[in-house]
Every structure is written in C-alpha cells, then in structure tokens.
Amino acid sequence: MKRAASGKPTGRASATSSNSVKGVPVSSVLNAGLIGAGRIGRLHASNLAHHIPRARLVAVADVVEEAARQSAAEHGIPKAVADYRVLLDDADVQAVVICSATDTHAQIIEEAAQAGKHIFCEKPIDLTLERIDTALAAVDRRGVVFQIGLNRRFDANFRRVRQAVEQGEIGRPWQLHIVSRDPLPPPLAYVKVSGGLFLDMAIHDFDMARFLIGSEVEEVYAAAGVLVDEAIGALGDVDTAVTILKFANGAIGTIDNSRSAVYGYDQRVEILGSGGMISTDNNFPNSAVISDGRAVHRDLPLNFFMERYTQSYLAEMTAFVDAVLDGGTPPVTGVDGRLAVVLALAAQKSFRENRPVRVSEVDLSRD
Amino acid sequence: MKRAASGKPTGRASATSSNSVKGVPVSSVLNAGLIGAGRIGRLHASNLAHHIPRARLVAVADVVEEAARQSAAEHGIPKAVADYRVLLDDADVQAVVICSATDTHAQIIEEAAQAGKHIFCEKPIDLTLERIDTALAAVDRRGVVFQIGLNRRFDANFRRVRQAVEQGEIGRPWQLHIVSRDPLPPPLAYVKVSGGLFLDMAIHDFDMARFLIGSEVEEVYAAAGVLVDEAIGALGDVDTAVTILKFANGAIGTIDNSRSAVYGYDQRVEILGSGGMISTDNNFPNSAVISDGRAVHRDLPLNFFMERYTQSYLAEMTAFVDAVLDGGTPPVTGVDGRLAVVLALAAQKSFRENRPVRVSEVDLSRD
Amino acid sequence: MKRAASGKPTGRASATSSNSVKGVPVSSVLNAGLIGAGRIGRLHASNLAHHIPRARLVAVADVVEEAARQSAAEHGIPKAVADYRVLLDDADVQAVVICSATDTHAQIIEEAAQAGKHIFCEKPIDLTLERIDTALAAVDRRGVVFQIGLNRRFDANFRRVRQAVEQGEIGRPWQLHIVSRDPLPPPLAYVKVSGGLFLDMAIHDFDMARFLIGSEVEEVYAAAGVLVDEAIGALGDVDTAVTILKFANGAIGTIDNSRSAVYGYDQRVEILGSGGMISTDNNFPNSAVISDGRAVHRDLPLNFFMERYTQSYLAEMTAFVDAVLDGGTPPVTGVDGRLAVVLALAAQKSFRENRPVRVSEVDLSRD
Amino acid sequence: MKRAASGKPTGRASATSSNSVKGVPVSSVLNAGLIGAGRIGRLHASNLAHHIPRARLVAVADVVEEAARQSAAEHGIPKAVADYRVLLDDADVQAVVICSATDTHAQIIEEAAQAGKHIFCEKPIDLTLERIDTALAAVDRRGVVFQIGLNRRFDANFRRVRQAVEQGEIGRPWQLHIVSRDPLPPPLAYVKVSGGLFLDMAIHDFDMARFLIGSEVEEVYAAAGVLVDEAIGALGDVDTAVTILKFANGAIGTIDNSRSAVYGYDQRVEILGSGGMISTDNNFPNSAVISDGRAVHRDLPLNFFMERYTQSYLAEMTAFVDAVLDGGTPPVTGVDGRLAVVLALAAQKSFRENRPVRVSEVDLSRD
C-alpha cells in the first residue's frame, strides 16, 4: 500500500501551520477521540489521558453510552456519546482510536478517513481481504496517518530480537520459533465472532514473524486441533495450533499457539542464525527465587496481555501520536495489518485442507 | 515515634470535611509543593504531575529560581519560586516534598510541620541524631503525616522478599546478604558533603535490612577500604565496605557496598531461613539471551537508580498521597529514617575503631 | 517386536546356572566383544572396560586391524582382530556391541543373533525397513537380548521430562518442541553415506518424541532447506529442517534440526500440557556467570555429543548389561529402533513431496 | 612448606628408573594403600580402583577390620588389614591415602613419611598448629609428595572463578562472598570431636578464599550463633557463622556458613573486581523447569558433597597420582592445609572474643 503522492493535506504538525485536514487545527498536542470503551479501549484511554503528554482525549464514543460516560468520568474526557459519527463530525477531534467490535473496523476506517481523521485501529482491520482493501484505499485517498494496533512490536524483548537480526548479531536468520499461549480461552461468545484462533490470536504471531525475520512468508502449513475445550471445537474453531512458515529468504519458522497455559501468558521467541541464537523469556512480576524443602521456585509470569504488554501499548500509542504530530511514517502500517490477516487466512486454509498453502493462493496480489 | 494522641487536626481526607490543618481544605486530591528541583526532585515532580491521579503539583521552589521555573514549565506547575517559605505560607499547599540539599532537610521539616504541611522528605533526615530528633519532635507536635524517602521498600523484588519472611515462606530468618553497588562513584564534590559511604549510600541498605528481617540491629561491624579511587580516600571517605549486622532475633546479616560496578547498578538481597532461602536478581532492560560463537550473553542490568527504581519512586509517592488523603499510617516513618542514620553512624564508628559497635553506643535512647 | 514365547534359552544370569545360549556361560559379569573401534566404539570400550563393574571387554574387532589393536592396548582388552566373526565364534563372548558402519549393522545383527550373542547395536539398525525387519526377525527367533543405541533416553534432563509426563506433573501433553542442532556439519564424506539429515540426525529426535509423549506419531510434515552449506545440498541432502508430528493422542510436536549452531550442541525439549509446561536447557561446563562492562555472560554449552551425553552413554550400556545379566527387558528395543527409522523415512518423503505424510504410507504394517 | 633442596630421592616415575624411596619401585602405575574405609575412604577407593587408570589400590586398612574387608571385596583390593602399619611396611605400597579419624592424621603422616610413602591426606591435617608443623616437618625431611584433600579447588565452577581472577577477566578483586551451607547438621557425636564449625566446615571456605583471591588473609572477624539446633550449642559449638576476611591485597571477603539448608547443599561464590563480577550457582541433577498453576520451579540442587563434588574428588586424586608419577608439584600442599587451619583458629578466636583477630596472633610464624 503506497502512500498516495498527490500532496493531499495530512494535517500533521510538521507541516506548515496553515495545513489542516478537514479543518483540524495543527498544534503540538494531538486531540484524540476514542471509539469503543471496552477493555482495550479503556487501556488506550488511560494512556492517552495520563501518560502521553502530547495527547489529549477530547471525546469518547461507545454504542453502550453508559460505557462511554464511565470512561469519560474516569479520565476527565469532556465529551461522551453513543454514536462515533459525532466524533467524526467534531472539528476538535484530529485522530480517532478505533477499539470497537472487529466487524465495525472497516466501516469506521472508511468514514474516519473520509472525515480527514488520522486513524489508530485495533487489529484486525477486518476478517476479509475485500473489506480490508476497500478500507485501506479510503485511507490512501485521504492521506491520513494510519496505524494498526500490532502492539507486540513495541515490546522490549521482541524489539531486542529485531535489533539483533538487523544488526547482524546472530548472522542470517535460519529458524524462528514463536510461542504464543493465552492463560485461558476467551468466552465462547467471543470465539463465535472472533474469526477463529488463526485470525484472532495467531495474527499477532504472524506479524511478529514478519517483523523479526524481515522477510515475507511465502508458504504456510498449519496443524491444529481441539485439545483444551471441546466446546470450542463445537463452534468450529480449534484451540491448539502449530504453524510452519517458509520465508522468502529461506528461513523456516514455527508458531506454537494454545488457548490455555495454566502458568499464565506465554510469549517467547527464539531465532537461530548463521552467527548465533537469540531467545527471550516471559516477563515476571519480580525476580525473587525461593528454595525450600521441595523445589527452587519463582512466581508465575505476568498473567495476560494487559500486564505483559503495558509498556508496549503505551509505546505504540506514543509512536502514533508522534507520527501524526511530527510527520514520520507510523511504525506499523495498513499493509502490515493486511498481511497479518493474509497469513492467518492462509494458515486457516492450510489447516482445513491439510496441505501446505502458498500465500499467493490467498492473496492474489502476490502472484 | 508515636503519633501524638492529642487529637490534633491532621487535615486528612478521612477526617470529617470540616477538619483542616492550618486551613488547608480537605479534598480528594492532594495539592503538593515541591522543594528542590534537582535530579530527584524532577523525578518526583514528574510522578506527582502526571502519574498520580490523586495528586496535583501546585508549586515548586528551588534556590536556583531558574531550576524551579524550568520544572514548572515542563510539568505545568502554576507557581515557581526561589524561597520555599512561599510554599509554606501558601494555603493551597497541603503537603511538601523535600528534595533540597541534605543539610537543609531538618530545618525545612521543622518549618513545614510548624506550618501544618504534611511532609515527604528525601533521605537522610539529617546526618546528626540531635537535628533528627528536633525535626521529628516538631513533626510529632503538629501531628502532620511524615514519610521518609526510603524508596527501595517499594521495589517489587524486595517487597516479595519481605512478603516471604512475613508469611513464613522461608521460616525464621537466619542469614541476610545484601549487595548494593553503584555503577560508578559520585562526583568528588558530592563525596565531600554526603557524609560518606555509610551515611549516603549504605543508609538504604541499613533500612532494607531492618525492613526485610523485621527485627532491630543490635551490633554492627564494618570493614572498609579505598579500592576504587584514591581521590575518595584523600577526602577521608571509603569506596568499598562490608558490614556485619547482628539482629535482636539472632539473625546475622552482611552488606556488600561498592562505589563502582562496571556492569551497572547491583541491587540484590538473599535471606536464608529455617524453611528455605529467597534471593533476588537485578532488573534488566529485556530478557533476550544471545548465544554466539563466544558466549551466552545478555544485556547489562538497568544502569542506575533512576531506571531500576522507577516504579518504586512512583509507589512511594502514591503511598504518601494515599496516607495523607485516606488517613493511613505512612509506610516509612520518621523513626525508620532515624534508625537508618543510627546504623550508618554505628557502622562508621565500627570501621574507624575496627571493633564491633553496639547500636546503643550511638543511640543512647536504646540502652 | 514380541519376545518369542518358545522358552528359548536366553543365557541370562537370572536363569538357572545351567542355562546358556550357544554355550555362553552364565555369570555375574558380562563378557562383551566390541565390533567397530571408531569414535563411538572407543567410547563404549572405555565404559565397558573401566566404568561398568559388571562388564568385561574380552575382544575387539575392526576392519582396520590396527584400530582394534590400539583399542585393545588402551583398555587392556585381551583379543583384537579384524574379522568380527572371530568374536561370534568365541564362546567367551556373551554379547556384542555393534559400532561398525551403518550398512553392516543388519548383517552383523543377523549373524550375532544366529550365534546366540546378546546384541547392543548403534542406531540406526539399517536405512531400509526390509533389512531392519529381517534383522529383528533373526533376533526374535533366537530370543537374544537386543538393545538399540538411542542413548538420549538416558539423559538426566530428558528422563526428567519423561517422568513429568508419566507422573502427570504437566497433565495431558498438548504440544512438544524439540531443538536438536549440531555445532557444525559432519564431513561431506559422511553426508554421502549417512542416509541424510532425517535418517542420521533427526532419528534421535523422532525417538525422543515417541519416548517423551508416550504416544505414536501418525502423520508428519517436514519443511527443509539448504541454508548452512551448499555443498550439502549438492549431495542431495538438506542441512536445516523443521518437522511437525501429529500424535495419536492429539498432541502436536515440532522438531528444529540444524547442522550448524555456532554456540555448540543445542539439545533441548519443551512440552506444554493441560497442567503445565516443562522445558530443559543445555548442559554447561560450569555455572559461572561474568558481568563485565559489556554484557552478562557465561561459557558456551558443552560442545558436542561426546561431552553432553557422557553420562547417558554410560547409563545405556549399564542398562544393557543389567538387562542381559538380570533378565529385564532392555529399555530401548528393536521396535523403538525400527520406528525411529520409519518416522525418518516419512519425514524425508514429506519433505520431498511437500505434503503431510501418514506414517502408514511408509510402514505398511501400521495400516 | 618449602620442599627440601637436599636431593632426597622422591621415587617419582619421572626420575630415572633406578630412583626409589624406601625401595618402592618406579612404574607408570601408582600402587596405593587406603587407610580408613569410612564414607570418604570408600569414595577414594572407588576412584582409585575404577576411574584412575594410572592408579591401583593394593591394600586397605581400617581399625574396624570388617570395614577393610568389605571395601576390599567391593573393589577387588588384594589386601585388607586392621593395622595401617602393615601398609607402611609393604614395599608394594608407594603411596597412602589417609582417610582415618582426624586425630590420627598427624601421627600417620609422620610414620608414612618416615616409611617413604607419598601421602594424600584428608583435611584437616590436625586441629593444632603444633602437631601440623611436626607432621609437615616429617614430610619435608623425607621429600615425599604430600597433598591435602581440599577437593573443592578442583570443582569446575570454582576453577572457572579462579581462572577469571588469574586471567584478569574481572580486573583486580575487591569483594568476595562465599556461601557454604550443609543440608543438615552432622550427628552430635561428630560435632563433639570435629573441632567445631570453623575447623570442620568453614575450613574448606577459608582455603577457597585464599585460592580464589590469590592473596593471603591478614585479619578475620567472625560473628556466629546457635540458630539451627540448641543441642549443638550445648556442646559448645555454633551452627551459623558469618566471617569477614581482610586480604593483604585490600580485598574484603565474607563467608556465610550454616549447618542447615533445607533445600540442599549450598555452595556458591561471587567476586566483584575492578573489571566485573563473577558468580557461580549450585549444581542441579537436571535442567528441567516446570511451570504449573502455582509456580515456575525446578528440582532442588544436588543434596550433599558426595553428589556435588563427585568430579572434584576424582580430579584431586588424579592430580595426586599424576604428581607422584610425573614429578609435578601437588596442587594443594601441606602449607595450604596448614593455612586453612590457621584461619579457622583465628575465626574461632575472633568469635569467642568478639573482636577482629590478626592472623599473626594465631600463627606466630607470620609476624
């Protein structure tokens, strides 16, 4: 997805002060509106309201208006509404942070772009490539800044791995292994609409694979099953998956996904290269180790994404704010968001047909 | 230091709304004034201004008025002055955070207490017991909340150790070992006025020893020398010290202090008990481990206190704000601050006379 | 491979003293003959001669007679010959340890069984199922003890993992990940005759997978390539492989193989189960960790199999001697040796045809 | 202890073949006699009989003749007697390994030296300097090889630390910390005759301190108490001790000793130097780590010295055999054995008088 070269106004602070998108005033602080005040929305609200000095949260929308109001009260947000279109019509809102249900993302992206708002959108953009492409085309047309919420790229551990690959600390990458396990399965109600393990959970790992190796995936093979909870299987989804990725540079990767890990959130990567290996561990609440009469033990790792990725959520939003105000390229683009979905769809197809699937089978643009 | 039972007004939010200290209105947000805008002062300013929702920084004073103004500009503090007494006279200021030079602490504490301000003071209260006792008596007379900045008690690793001792996870404590090393020596100008290694650096470890073991130290023996930098010795100070602590409960502790550790800030503790051992490691910027052709290695630990204790500085100030607003006892009291100095003085005396020193030799009140 | 129920004499010490196989006398010490005095042969010779009190090495054969003589001199072995048949004809030799070239294994097994000798044979039995089945049938007919040299089952780390699975410490196993990397590729001369990465190197890992999970593999998919050395590719082999294993119990496993790891021999496993995860690390020459001005580092892991598996080689041979003398079942049977080859052949086929391969496609007996 | 320069025959294999001490024939294999077949004696017997190709165990003596006979039967030793003098009179015995009760060491050393036998003696030589000096003088007069059983110097972890200090990997050493804890107290019967914690247990650590730092200790201060078991105190001994060591090179060390560590044998060291820090961990039976619903845990460290120091016992005896046969200096001399006792006596005196004690107060030869 090339950014259009048409010289469209982008409303960034780095532009001259007369620049604007749809009348949004340029300033050194970004006025943001939050769309969707669920769990992840409240997390972004807290960061925007309290921890990012260059951002201000000026409005919040949630279809459950009471949720919007609570969020507004908690974080001192001046405006709380049910309809996100109110934010799109608000000249004070320079950027929107989309945290609503997945099936609304593409529609809101299109409207927000049309309204000249810069956009931060939670992953995935959509579950179909058609809708993704339409939404990204709208973004492109208006030239607004667009960042997708693949926050793990901002995690200190994974950034260090990326740095090692980039700087040649481990030579050319040969093998990648990603472990990505949730402490426990999501509610069945969520499983029904999430798009399934590959599209809702492994999508982060597909992006991580591309990010870490720095080469595109050409073929995937996925083995999966229902080992954790038969109710998940009854809904047509799997809860355990292992995916092999073949990269254009010859590297081969594996991803271990599980909906259940009794010891907590398990998020690790390891890369073997011609010059060495790099591997990361989970994050822990403290470093204390107890040796007693039975074992040498320590506390369990941080339990789930809210604890483990606290800093990466803050860092990604800071990067978005900086990209809008300073005019840099956002570090995770619409193309990144699209390709994560492409790989998830290919893995899903591979599992269903029990055969290796070329990515170009799913993404015709890659032939 | 018993809190006076005289029913003096304390100005805490938990009191009835008509309660006040010197006219300071009770509210759910604490208006704080910062005295001293040096390195540690700016850190507290950032926390009070941005990361503690229940606090508001309403004024800052620094003898270098430009420093106060810069701080005010950076954090949006309405008032910046050179003379701290302006803050003591300001009815809007409910509490002061004292980060000025050590030799001003006792004087400011007395005046602030007299003015009915609640007080958070950086360690040490003073380098002499006489001045400490005078200052704490002033605090006691007015019944204001007083917390001393022994922030390491709020570190997640050390809290976990304390928890293990309290909950009997390692049985009765028998041996304690504290490692406390700075990455590099302070400027010689600081060495001249700091009171020396025991009073300026080891003081944190003396407090940690009392905190972790939960028993008072009765005797100390300190061995020390000048191994790092002869210039430090030329100023009459040491740069390397090992101190043995004998606790009332029979436990024996050691503290390893050094002004220099090329690998960074080294802050670890270990306790052996009748039921097991607990030990902590340093904190690292990431968990990545690289195995290459020469070694298995990881990045150095966080370099110094600003990085290592980021969270503990925030937690201690939050605790202070909560103690004032909610009326609980502050978690680190004036007595704690005083005893840390007592132990430092005893260690200094032990080193100079090369003999074990009873704490009661230094602190006559303990006979 | 069921042991024949025909009451054939087994010559084990647990039998009455009149029992014998082909005149081999029963005693409390096993007289062994070594066939093949190459690297692995010399290792077994040292163990049998010096470290297994119940064994005695009474003869050694090597097609290079000088190698046999050197071995004999080094370990005080009375007889050294070029022709292994001399050992098979020697009534003093109760058991043979076959360490000759792979393509001689099946033939020697047949002849040794025919001669009533108990047999320890290095892996693999052969590279074709036909020859394996013929050899094992000969073993079966004579009822001699047969153990295959899949030594890693005796490694303390992997035994602990097996124990955890058996005792339910991690619940039902869901995901297995094996890392198995050599420090550097074998000589090209060896690559030519070894049967390739899957049959020569990964074979250990296929056995480990069966051993650890305790369930049979039903389907494999292998991705592989030439990343380390193009000369290996020119010989028709690969140097990098990732294999997915689907087990009968639903578990899914992956094996990461590489012919090169600059940091040394990399041998680790990890299993996720319904009740937890178990993972092992490499073995190191010491536990010393150095923190200097650049990194926190430790020495590289033990470099290769002779160092890493020293104890497991001794343990497997001790187990063989005990099985013969005491009459227990050998802990790694001919069936285990056969199935490791079956899985290697299936992985090879999967790689060549780039599709999942049912194990029953390769091993018709499993339909 | 200087080796006498008188050209006395030493009977080492490296000398010309006509050389002999008291008629002991020179050969490439050392004929050794074991004196004392208790626990440590049996360990050395197993090593000499089975694992050191250049040694042969030709006789064993124990005051309990049945113990000598059992040992002989177990290891195929030709001669078993009650009276060690039989070994001293046996021309076939070139060296004796003294593992009898501590109070017999000095006497046997003198007689063995007189008989021209090379001597390996378990620590301590004796509990009094007078007897030690007499015994070492006898050794010196005859010029026999003498090695003391301070086996920990041969441990892979501690050797690596020594190497780091010697090669400057951590610069000049500044601080040393030794942790040395037994899993549980010895029988009270042993406590009565052992000489006490400093002479029986900490003696290893005093030697380790000298070995690692490579500088002599000039002053010690010991704090100690009875925390583990009052019955130990009732016998006049302590069960918990912390000792400070001041080295000639300015370094300062601490030793943590405890008679009880519920998690097993705790044997670790750490050195801070001008260029870095090195620290070692305990040894574990395996590297497996289990993460379950409660904790991340691993098995306890190897429980006691027989398991932890298996390799170091073998290495020290191999070094002794090599020193005798090849003529090198034994790696742990009589002087080392003597100085370990000197430091133990100084620590004991320091504890009893609760003051720092100069080593020269105990060892008049050091003035």
XYZ file of C-alpha atoms in Angstrom, chain C residues 50-51 53 156-157 160-161 163-164 169-170 275-283 285-293 297 299 311, chain D residues 50-51 53 156-157 160-161 163-164 169-170 275-283 285-293 297 299 311:
64
model
C 36.522 -49.093 33.189
C 33.179 -47.834 34.361
C 31.850 -53.150 37.121
C 19.064 -36.751 33.020
C 17.183 -33.809 31.510
C 13.063 -35.805 33.994
C 10.729 -34.650 31.230
C 8.968 -38.568 34.390
C 6.894 -35.369 34.463
C 3.090 -33.218 36.575
C 2.028 -31.282 33.471
C -1.461 -28.928 33.749
C 1.710 -27.031 32.917
C 4.875 -26.853 30.869
C 8.260 -28.460 31.257
C 11.373 -27.332 29.443
C 15.049 -28.175 29.608
C 18.192 -26.229 28.939
C 21.523 -27.284 27.514
C 24.320 -28.518 29.768
C 30.805 -26.886 31.637
C 30.286 -24.681 34.683
C 27.717 -22.351 36.192
C 29.918 -19.254 36.399
C 28.359 -16.036 35.138
C 30.509 -13.000 34.440
C 29.148 -9.468 34.375
C 31.624 -7.079 32.870
C 31.418 -3.717 31.166
C 27.786 -13.785 30.010
C 30.679 -20.019 28.809
C 26.560 -39.973 31.304
C 37.934 -47.954 38.839
C 38.328 -44.478 37.470
C 43.798 -45.774 35.017
C 34.565 -26.884 37.680
C 32.688 -23.828 38.951
C 36.385 -21.137 36.436
C 36.260 -18.373 39.044
C 40.663 -18.692 36.065
C 38.706 -15.441 35.724
C 38.542 -11.203 33.342
C 37.146 -9.228 36.278
C 36.582 -5.075 35.762
C 33.451 -7.050 36.571
C 31.820 -9.687 38.722
C 31.790 -13.456 38.544
C 29.346 -15.647 40.398
C 28.503 -19.330 40.429
C 25.346 -21.258 41.096
C 24.765 -24.631 42.697
C 24.736 -27.818 40.627
C 20.503 -33.027 38.903
C 18.860 -31.780 35.712
C 17.947 -28.545 33.982
C 14.222 -29.174 33.667
C 11.955 -26.300 34.673
C 8.273 -26.878 35.273
C 5.691 -24.102 35.078
C 2.405 -25.192 36.532
C -0.580 -23.433 38.022
C 10.008 -24.495 39.622
C 14.289 -29.734 41.306
C 34.086 -34.915 39.860
